[in-house]
PDB file of C-alpha atoms in Angstrom:
ATOM      1  CA  GLY O   8      20.384   1.696  13.995  1.00  0.00           C
ATOM      2  CA  GLU O   9      18.854   3.379  10.950  1.00  0.00           C
ATOM      3  CA  SER O  10      20.116   3.137   6.974  1.00  0.00           C
ATOM      4  CA  VAL O  11      18.527   5.289   4.222  1.00  0.00           C
ATOM      5  CA  GLY O  12      19.256   5.774   0.815  1.00  0.00           C
ATOM      6  CA  LEU O  13      18.328   2.658  -1.982  1.00  0.00           C
ATOM      7  CA  HIS O  14      17.559   0.353   2.019  1.00  0.00           C
ATOM      8  CA  LEU O  15      14.802   0.995   4.129  1.00  0.00           C
ATOM      9  CA  PRO O  16      14.907   2.442   7.662  1.00  0.00           C
ATOM     10  CA  THR O  17      15.635  -0.348   9.865  1.00  0.00           C
ATOM     11  CA  LEU O  18      14.368  -0.475  13.602  1.00  0.00           C
ATOM     12  CA  SER O  19      15.503  -3.464  15.399  1.00  0.00           C
ATOM     13  CA  VAL O  20      13.842  -3.830  19.255  1.00  0.00           C
ATOM     14  CA  GLN O  21      14.404  -6.147  21.722  1.00  0.00           C
ATOM     15  CA  GLU O  22      11.544  -9.248  22.103  1.00  0.00           C
ATOM     16  CA  GLY O  23       8.826  -7.316  24.596  1.00  0.00           C
ATOM     17  CA  ASP O  24      10.369  -3.509  24.633  1.00  0.00           C
ATOM     18  CA  ASN O  25       7.706  -1.067  22.562  1.00  0.00           C
ATOM     19  CA  SER O  26       8.851  -0.019  19.684  1.00  0.00           C
ATOM     20  CA  ILE O  27       7.663   2.765  18.119  1.00  0.00           C
ATOM     21  CA  ILE O  28       8.259   3.739  13.968  1.00  0.00           C
ATOM     22  CA  ASN O  29       7.657   6.927  12.772  1.00  0.00           C
ATOM     23  CA  CYS O  30       5.946   8.896   9.239  1.00  0.00           C
ATOM     24  CA  ALA O  31       6.378  12.303   7.750  1.00  0.00           C
ATOM     25  CA  TYR O  32       3.272  13.156   5.810  1.00  0.00           C
ATOM     26  CA  SER O  33       3.129  15.428   2.621  1.00  0.00           C
ATOM     27  CA  ASN O  34       0.269  17.019   2.166  1.00  0.00           C
ATOM     28  CA  SER O  35      -1.907  18.903   4.823  1.00  0.00           C
ATOM     29  CA  ALA O  36      -4.937  18.047   3.046  1.00  0.00           C
ATOM     30  CA  SER O  37      -5.112  14.114   3.751  1.00  0.00           C
ATOM     31  CA  ASP O  38      -7.983  13.313   5.550  1.00  0.00           C
ATOM     32  CA  TYR O  39      -7.528   9.785   6.300  1.00  0.00           C
ATOM     33  CA  PHE O  40      -3.830   7.970   7.166  1.00  0.00           C
ATOM     34  CA  ILE O  41      -3.135   4.505   7.682  1.00  0.00           C
ATOM     35  CA  TRP O  42      -0.567   2.033   8.905  1.00  0.00           C
ATOM     36  CA  TYR O  43      -0.275  -1.423   6.820  1.00  0.00           C
ATOM     37  CA  LYS O  44       2.595  -4.279   7.685  1.00  0.00           C
ATOM     38  CA  GLN O  45       4.061  -6.140   4.921  1.00  0.00           C
ATOM     39  CA  GLU O  46       5.402  -9.030   5.599  1.00  0.00           C
ATOM     40  CA  SER O  47       8.137 -10.625   3.194  1.00  0.00           C
ATOM     41  CA  GLY O  48       6.308 -12.250  -0.311  1.00  0.00           C
ATOM     42  CA  LYS O  49       3.352 -11.079   0.445  1.00  0.00           C
ATOM     43  CA  GLY O  50       0.676  -8.157  -0.065  1.00  0.00           C
ATOM     44  CA  PRO O  51       0.686  -5.134   2.459  1.00  0.00           C
ATOM     45  CA  GLN O  52      -2.261  -5.975   5.853  1.00  0.00           C
ATOM     46  CA  PHE O  53      -4.229  -3.296   7.164  1.00  0.00           C
ATOM     47  CA  ILE O  54      -2.974  -2.469  10.885  1.00  0.00           C
ATOM     48  CA  ILE O  55      -4.511   1.159  11.946  1.00  0.00           C
ATOM     49  CA  ASP O  56      -5.846   4.025  10.620  1.00  0.00           C
ATOM     50  CA  ILE O  57      -7.093   7.513  12.123  1.00  0.00           C
ATOM     51  CA  ARG O  58      -9.070  10.583  10.768  1.00  0.00           C
ATOM     52  CA  SER O  59      -7.151  13.725  10.079  1.00  0.00           C
ATOM     53  CA  ASN O  60     -10.294  14.563  13.241  1.00  0.00           C
ATOM     54  CA  MET O  61      -8.881  12.865  15.624  1.00  0.00           C
ATOM     55  CA  ASP O  62      -5.079  12.934  17.051  1.00  0.00           C
ATOM     56  CA  LYS O  63      -4.959   9.153  18.986  1.00  0.00           C
ATOM     57  CA  ARG O  64      -6.374   6.283  17.945  1.00  0.00           C
ATOM     58  CA  GLN O  65      -5.824   2.397  19.977  1.00  0.00           C
ATOM     59  CA  GLY O  66      -5.814  -0.816  18.998  1.00  0.00           C
ATOM     60  CA  GLN O  67      -4.944  -4.227  19.678  1.00  0.00           C
ATOM     61  CA  ARG O  68      -0.951  -3.112  21.540  1.00  0.00           C
ATOM     62  CA  VAL O  69      -1.334  -0.932  18.695  1.00  0.00           C
ATOM     63  CA  THR O  70      -1.867   2.713  18.683  1.00  0.00           C
ATOM     64  CA  VAL O  71      -1.351   5.934  15.738  1.00  0.00           C
ATOM     65  CA  LEU O  72      -0.683   9.448  16.846  1.00  0.00           C
ATOM     66  CA  LEU O  73      -0.944  12.261  14.271  1.00  0.00           C
ATOM     67  CA  ASN O  74       0.506  15.688  15.106  1.00  0.00           C
ATOM     68  CA  LYS O  75      -1.296  17.127  11.762  1.00  0.00           C
ATOM     69  CA  THR O  76       0.917  20.673  12.669  1.00  0.00           C
ATOM     70  CA  VAL O  77       3.716  19.099  11.878  1.00  0.00           C
ATOM     71  CA  LYS O  78       2.335  16.796   9.342  1.00  0.00           C
ATOM     72  CA  HIS O  79       3.426  13.638  11.455  1.00  0.00           C
ATOM     73  CA  LEU O  80       2.409  10.007  12.600  1.00  0.00           C
ATOM     74  CA  SER O  81       3.668   7.338  14.513  1.00  0.00           C
ATOM     75  CA  LEU O  82       2.824   3.966  14.738  1.00  0.00           C
ATOM     76  CA  GLN O  83       3.850   2.136  18.787  1.00  0.00           C
ATOM     77  CA  ILE O  84       3.713  -1.235  19.046  1.00  0.00           C
ATOM     78  CA  ALA O  85       3.928  -2.564  22.761  1.00  0.00           C
ATOM     79  CA  ALA O  86       5.066  -5.344  24.069  1.00  0.00           C
ATOM     80  CA  THR O  87       7.017  -6.046  20.492  1.00  0.00           C
ATOM     81  CA  GLN O  88       6.914 -10.109  19.050  1.00  0.00           C
ATOM     82  CA  PRO O  89       9.300 -12.069  17.191  1.00  0.00           C
ATOM     83  CA  GLY O  90       6.008 -12.254  14.420  1.00  0.00           C
ATOM     84  CA  ASP O  91       5.920  -8.186  14.311  1.00  0.00           C
ATOM     85  CA  SER O  92       8.672  -8.947  12.194  1.00  0.00           C
ATOM     86  CA  ALA O  93       7.908  -7.037   8.708  1.00  0.00           C
ATOM     87  CA  VAL O  94       8.270  -3.580   6.702  1.00  0.00           C
ATOM     88  CA  TYR O  95       5.641  -1.771   8.201  1.00  0.00           C
ATOM     89  CA  PHE O  96       4.182   1.730   5.666  1.00  0.00           C
ATOM     90  CA  CYS O  97       2.155   4.410   6.569  1.00  0.00           C
ATOM     91  CA  ALA O  98       0.009   6.450   3.852  1.00  0.00           C
ATOM     92  CA  GLU O  99      -2.202   9.019   3.289  1.00  0.00           C
ATOM     93  CA  ARG O 100      -5.096   9.517   1.419  1.00  0.00           C
ATOM     94  CA  ARG O 101      -5.982  12.618  -0.547  1.00  0.00           C
ATOM     95  CA  ARG O 102      -9.834  12.643  -2.696  1.00  0.00           C
ATOM     96  CA  ASP O 103      -9.365   8.967  -4.235  1.00  0.00           C
ATOM     97  CA  LYS O 104      -5.210   8.089  -4.452  1.00  0.00           C
ATOM     98  CA  VAL O 105      -3.616   7.059  -1.421  1.00  0.00           C
ATOM     99  CA  ILE O 106      -0.491   7.394  -1.347  1.00  0.00           C
ATOM    100  CA  PHE O 107       2.340   5.366   0.425  1.00  0.00           C
ATOM    101  CA  GLY O 108       5.506   6.429   2.351  1.00  0.00           C
ATOM    102  CA  PRO O 109       8.622   4.384   1.549  1.00  0.00           C
ATOM    103  CA  GLY O 110       8.439   2.221   4.944  1.00  0.00           C
ATOM    104  CA  THR O 111      10.612   1.074   7.874  1.00  0.00           C
ATOM    105  CA  SER O 112      11.729  -2.434   8.698  1.00  0.00           C
ATOM    106  CA  LEU O 113      11.187  -3.449  11.308  1.00  0.00           C
ATOM    107  CA  SER O 114      13.206  -6.108  13.251  1.00  0.00           C
ATOM    108  CA  VAL O 115      12.654  -7.550  16.779  1.00  0.00           C
ATOM    109  CA  ILE O 116      15.771  -9.294  18.022  1.00  0.00           C
ATOM    110  CA  PRO O 117      14.151 -12.384  20.399  1.00  0.00           C
TER     111      PRO O 117
ATOM    112  CA  ASN F  18     -14.224 -14.792   0.152  1.00  0.00           C
ATOM    113  CA  ALA F  19     -10.958 -14.997  -1.401  1.00  0.00           C
ATOM    114  CA  GLY F  20     -10.580 -11.429  -1.557  1.00  0.00           C
ATOM    115  CA  VAL F  21      -7.840  -9.533  -4.014  1.00  0.00           C
ATOM    116  CA  THR F  22      -6.488 -12.493  -6.284  1.00  0.00           C
ATOM    117  CA  GLN F  23      -3.406 -11.628  -8.422  1.00  0.00           C
ATOM    118  CA  THR F  24      -2.618 -13.981 -11.771  1.00  0.00           C
ATOM    119  CA  PRO F  25       0.428 -14.854 -12.631  1.00  0.00           C
ATOM    120  CA  LYS F  26       2.713 -14.468  -9.533  1.00  0.00           C
ATOM    121  CA  PHE F  27       5.921 -14.339 -11.677  1.00  0.00           C
ATOM    122  CA  GLN F  28       6.574 -13.113 -14.980  1.00  0.00           C
ATOM    123  CA  VAL F  29       9.637 -13.205 -16.613  1.00  0.00           C
ATOM    124  CA  LEU F  30       9.539 -10.721 -20.074  1.00  0.00           C
ATOM    125  CA  LYS F  31      11.892  -9.574 -23.399  1.00  0.00           C
ATOM    126  CA  THR F  32      11.616  -5.372 -23.678  1.00  0.00           C
ATOM    127  CA  GLY F  33       9.650  -5.110 -26.013  1.00  0.00           C
ATOM    128  CA  GLN F  34       6.333  -7.504 -25.590  1.00  0.00           C
ATOM    129  CA  SER F  35       2.923  -6.923 -23.960  1.00  0.00           C
ATOM    130  CA  MET F  36       1.077  -8.566 -21.034  1.00  0.00           C
ATOM    131  CA  THR F  37      -1.239  -8.833 -19.239  1.00  0.00           C
ATOM    132  CA  LEU F  38      -2.099  -8.176 -15.377  1.00  0.00           C
ATOM    133  CA  GLN F  39      -4.659  -9.940 -14.137  1.00  0.00           C
ATOM    134  CA  CYS F  40      -6.793  -8.924 -10.551  1.00  0.00           C
ATOM    135  CA  ALA F  41     -10.603  -9.526  -9.348  1.00  0.00           C
ATOM    136  CA  GLN F  42     -12.279  -8.716  -5.978  1.00  0.00           C
ATOM    137  CA  ASP F  43     -15.076 -10.311  -4.194  1.00  0.00           C
ATOM    138  CA  MET F  44     -16.023  -7.818  -2.377  1.00  0.00           C
ATOM    139  CA  ASN F  45     -17.526  -6.039  -4.250  1.00  0.00           C
ATOM    140  CA  HIS F  46     -15.428  -3.088  -4.044  1.00  0.00           C
ATOM    141  CA  GLU F  47     -16.207  -0.537  -6.368  1.00  0.00           C
ATOM    142  CA  TYR F  48     -12.476   1.318  -6.325  1.00  0.00           C
ATOM    143  CA  MET F  49      -9.155  -0.881  -7.312  1.00  0.00           C
ATOM    144  CA  SER F  50      -6.165   0.224  -7.979  1.00  0.00           C
ATOM    145  CA  TRP F  51      -2.277  -0.878  -8.684  1.00  0.00           C
ATOM    146  CA  TYR F  52       1.163  -0.359  -7.085  1.00  0.00           C
ATOM    147  CA  ARG F  53       4.373  -1.079  -8.461  1.00  0.00           C
ATOM    148  CA  GLN F  54       6.865  -1.233  -5.145  1.00  0.00           C
ATOM    149  CA  ASP F  55      10.576  -1.112  -6.050  1.00  0.00           C
ATOM    150  CA  PRO F  56      13.266  -1.584  -3.184  1.00  0.00           C
ATOM    151  CA  GLY F  57      13.549   1.644  -0.678  1.00  0.00           C
ATOM    152  CA  MET F  58      10.623   3.284  -2.814  1.00  0.00           C
ATOM    153  CA  GLY F  59       8.229   1.999  -0.855  1.00  0.00           C
ATOM    154  CA  LEU F  60       4.713   1.301  -3.270  1.00  0.00           C
ATOM    155  CA  ARG F  61       3.866   4.287  -6.088  1.00  0.00           C
ATOM    156  CA  LEU F  62       0.108   4.700  -7.638  1.00  0.00           C
ATOM    157  CA  ILE F  63       0.711   3.444 -11.426  1.00  0.00           C
ATOM    158  CA  HIS F  64      -4.016   3.879 -12.005  1.00  0.00           C
ATOM    159  CA  TYR F  65      -6.960   3.299  -9.844  1.00  0.00           C
ATOM    160  CA  SER F  66     -10.084   3.028 -10.428  1.00  0.00           C
ATOM    161  CA  VAL F  67     -13.488   4.489  -8.441  1.00  0.00           C
ATOM    162  CA  GLY F  68     -15.848   2.138 -10.198  1.00  0.00           C
ATOM    163  CA  ALA F  69     -16.378   0.426 -13.552  1.00  0.00           C
ATOM    164  CA  GLY F  70     -16.201   2.289 -16.642  1.00  0.00           C
ATOM    165  CA  ILE F  71     -13.691   4.994 -14.500  1.00  0.00           C
ATOM    166  CA  THR F  72      -9.983   4.916 -14.313  1.00  0.00           C
ATOM    167  CA  ASP F  73      -7.341   7.511 -13.672  1.00  0.00           C
ATOM    168  CA  GLN F  74      -3.862   8.133 -13.385  1.00  0.00           C
ATOM    169  CA  GLY F  75      -1.950   7.605 -10.372  1.00  0.00           C
ATOM    170  CA  GLU F  76       1.505   8.832  -9.362  1.00  0.00           C
ATOM    171  CA  VAL F  77       3.755   6.827 -12.172  1.00  0.00           C
ATOM    172  CA  PRO F  78       1.261   6.304 -14.802  1.00  0.00           C
ATOM    173  CA  ASN F  79       3.321   5.826 -17.636  1.00  0.00           C
ATOM    174  CA  GLY F  80       3.649   2.553 -19.982  1.00  0.00           C
ATOM    175  CA  TYR F  81       0.639   1.141 -18.555  1.00  0.00           C
ATOM    176  CA  ASN F  82      -3.254   1.113 -19.320  1.00  0.00           C
ATOM    177  CA  VAL F  83      -6.135   0.352 -17.496  1.00  0.00           C
ATOM    178  CA  SER F  84      -9.898  -0.858 -17.815  1.00  0.00           C
ATOM    179  CA  ARG F  85     -12.218  -1.338 -15.820  1.00  0.00           C
ATOM    180  CA  SER F  86     -15.469  -3.242 -17.649  1.00  0.00           C
ATOM    181  CA  THR F  87     -16.578  -4.900 -14.265  1.00  0.00           C
ATOM    182  CA  THR F  88     -16.647  -4.572 -10.472  1.00  0.00           C
ATOM    183  CA  GLU F  89     -14.758  -7.437 -10.320  1.00  0.00           C
ATOM    184  CA  ASP F  90     -11.842  -7.055 -12.637  1.00  0.00           C
ATOM    185  CA  PHE F  91      -8.982  -4.417 -13.147  1.00  0.00           C
ATOM    186  CA  PRO F  92      -5.992  -6.059 -15.446  1.00  0.00           C
ATOM    187  CA  LEU F  93      -3.257  -3.446 -16.100  1.00  0.00           C
ATOM    188  CA  ARG F  94      -1.416  -3.747 -19.296  1.00  0.00           C
ATOM    189  CA  LEU F  95       1.920  -2.991 -20.370  1.00  0.00           C
ATOM    190  CA  LEU F  96       1.963  -2.529 -24.287  1.00  0.00           C
ATOM    191  CA  SER F  97       5.874  -2.089 -24.664  1.00  0.00           C
ATOM    192  CA  ALA F  98       8.180  -3.651 -21.223  1.00  0.00           C
ATOM    193  CA  ALA F  99      10.808  -1.776 -20.996  1.00  0.00           C
ATOM    194  CA  PRO F 100      13.566  -3.370 -18.169  1.00  0.00           C
ATOM    195  CA  SER F 101      13.062  -0.684 -15.021  1.00  0.00           C
ATOM    196  CA  GLN F 102       8.955  -2.315 -15.691  1.00  0.00           C
ATOM    197  CA  THR F 103      10.783  -4.868 -13.403  1.00  0.00           C
ATOM    198  CA  SER F 104       9.012  -4.570 -10.469  1.00  0.00           C
ATOM    199  CA  VAL F 105       6.760  -6.435  -8.062  1.00  0.00           C
ATOM    200  CA  TYR F 106       2.613  -5.317  -8.585  1.00  0.00           C
ATOM    201  CA  PHE F 107       0.170  -4.702  -6.486  1.00  0.00           C
ATOM    202  CA  CYS F 108      -3.605  -4.620  -7.093  1.00  0.00           C
ATOM    203  CA  ALA F 109      -6.392  -3.308  -4.268  1.00  0.00           C
ATOM    204  CA  SER F 110      -9.450  -2.108  -3.607  1.00  0.00           C
ATOM    205  CA  ARG F 111     -11.655  -0.518  -0.734  1.00  0.00           C
ATOM    206  CA  GLN F 112     -15.175   0.084  -0.281  1.00  0.00           C
ATOM    207  CA  THR F 113     -15.646   3.476  -1.451  1.00  0.00           C
ATOM    208  CA  ASP F 114     -19.654   4.093   0.438  1.00  0.00           C
ATOM    209  CA  SER F 115     -18.389   5.176   3.771  1.00  0.00           C
ATOM    210  CA  LEU F 116     -16.186   8.482   3.752  1.00  0.00           C
ATOM    211  CA  TYR F 117     -13.146   7.101   6.607  1.00  0.00           C
ATOM    212  CA  ASN F 118     -12.572   3.626   7.418  1.00  0.00           C
ATOM    213  CA  SER F 119     -11.975   2.100   4.347  1.00  0.00           C
ATOM    214  CA  PRO F 120      -8.372   0.312   3.852  1.00  0.00           C
ATOM    215  CA  LEU F 121      -7.293  -0.984   0.862  1.00  0.00           C
ATOM    216  CA  HIS F 122      -6.754  -4.656   1.351  1.00  0.00           C
ATOM    217  CA  PHE F 123      -3.852  -6.029  -1.367  1.00  0.00           C
ATOM    218  CA  GLY F 124      -3.557  -8.720  -3.454  1.00  0.00           C
ATOM    219  CA  ASN F 125       0.075 -11.094  -2.843  1.00  0.00           C
ATOM    220  CA  GLY F 126       1.640  -9.065  -5.561  1.00  0.00           C
ATOM    221  CA  THR F 127       2.826 -10.156  -9.261  1.00  0.00           C
ATOM    222  CA  ARG F 128       6.858 -10.658  -9.243  1.00  0.00           C
ATOM    223  CA  LEU F 129       7.414  -9.341 -13.289  1.00  0.00           C
ATOM    224  CA  THR F 130      10.946  -8.678 -14.933  1.00  0.00           C
ATOM    225  CA  VAL F 131      11.932  -7.755 -17.960  1.00  0.00           C
ATOM    226  CA  THR F 132      15.093  -7.965 -19.628  1.00  0.00           C
TER     227      THR F 132
END
């Protein structure tokens, strides 16, 4: 389920299922988008990125989709594992600034 | 390589005290930045620097100063701490010689409490 307000949106998935984390970005001038994963007590870690002239990019078990028409970004994680439990942030780059979204907490149920 | 190193890991200050959060990177990155992270609000950009001698404001610069005298170091100064500055602070750096494919590398953060 999801919760909003001061609490992060939460996504719970069964181990082995696919996860989809969504993000709306705000500025049509942003030219580069990045997904980060943050585990408890650590700084965010880079997962995958995509340029604004692309609509899809795949990595190992992860895919990022970009829809510039509706300013929407998604992260798909295939065969979700317990180690994928973390907070996921999308970020957009506008010239020299990298601006982060509020994050989504992914919880993997063994 | 150590990557991005932040010190201290934890700090408690009284209102009105000053302190400097240290950040150093050994990747020869031109770009460095500071973020604060508060519950439910993601990371917000405080200040950033595109190279030695150059700094600029981010989304939430008030109450913070920065300087960039070397490529490696980017300290963040709180001149008069306030309880609203209680947060986790992250320093990050990236290459700027390529327009794309230059994600930020983060340190492990400094948890600051102002009482």
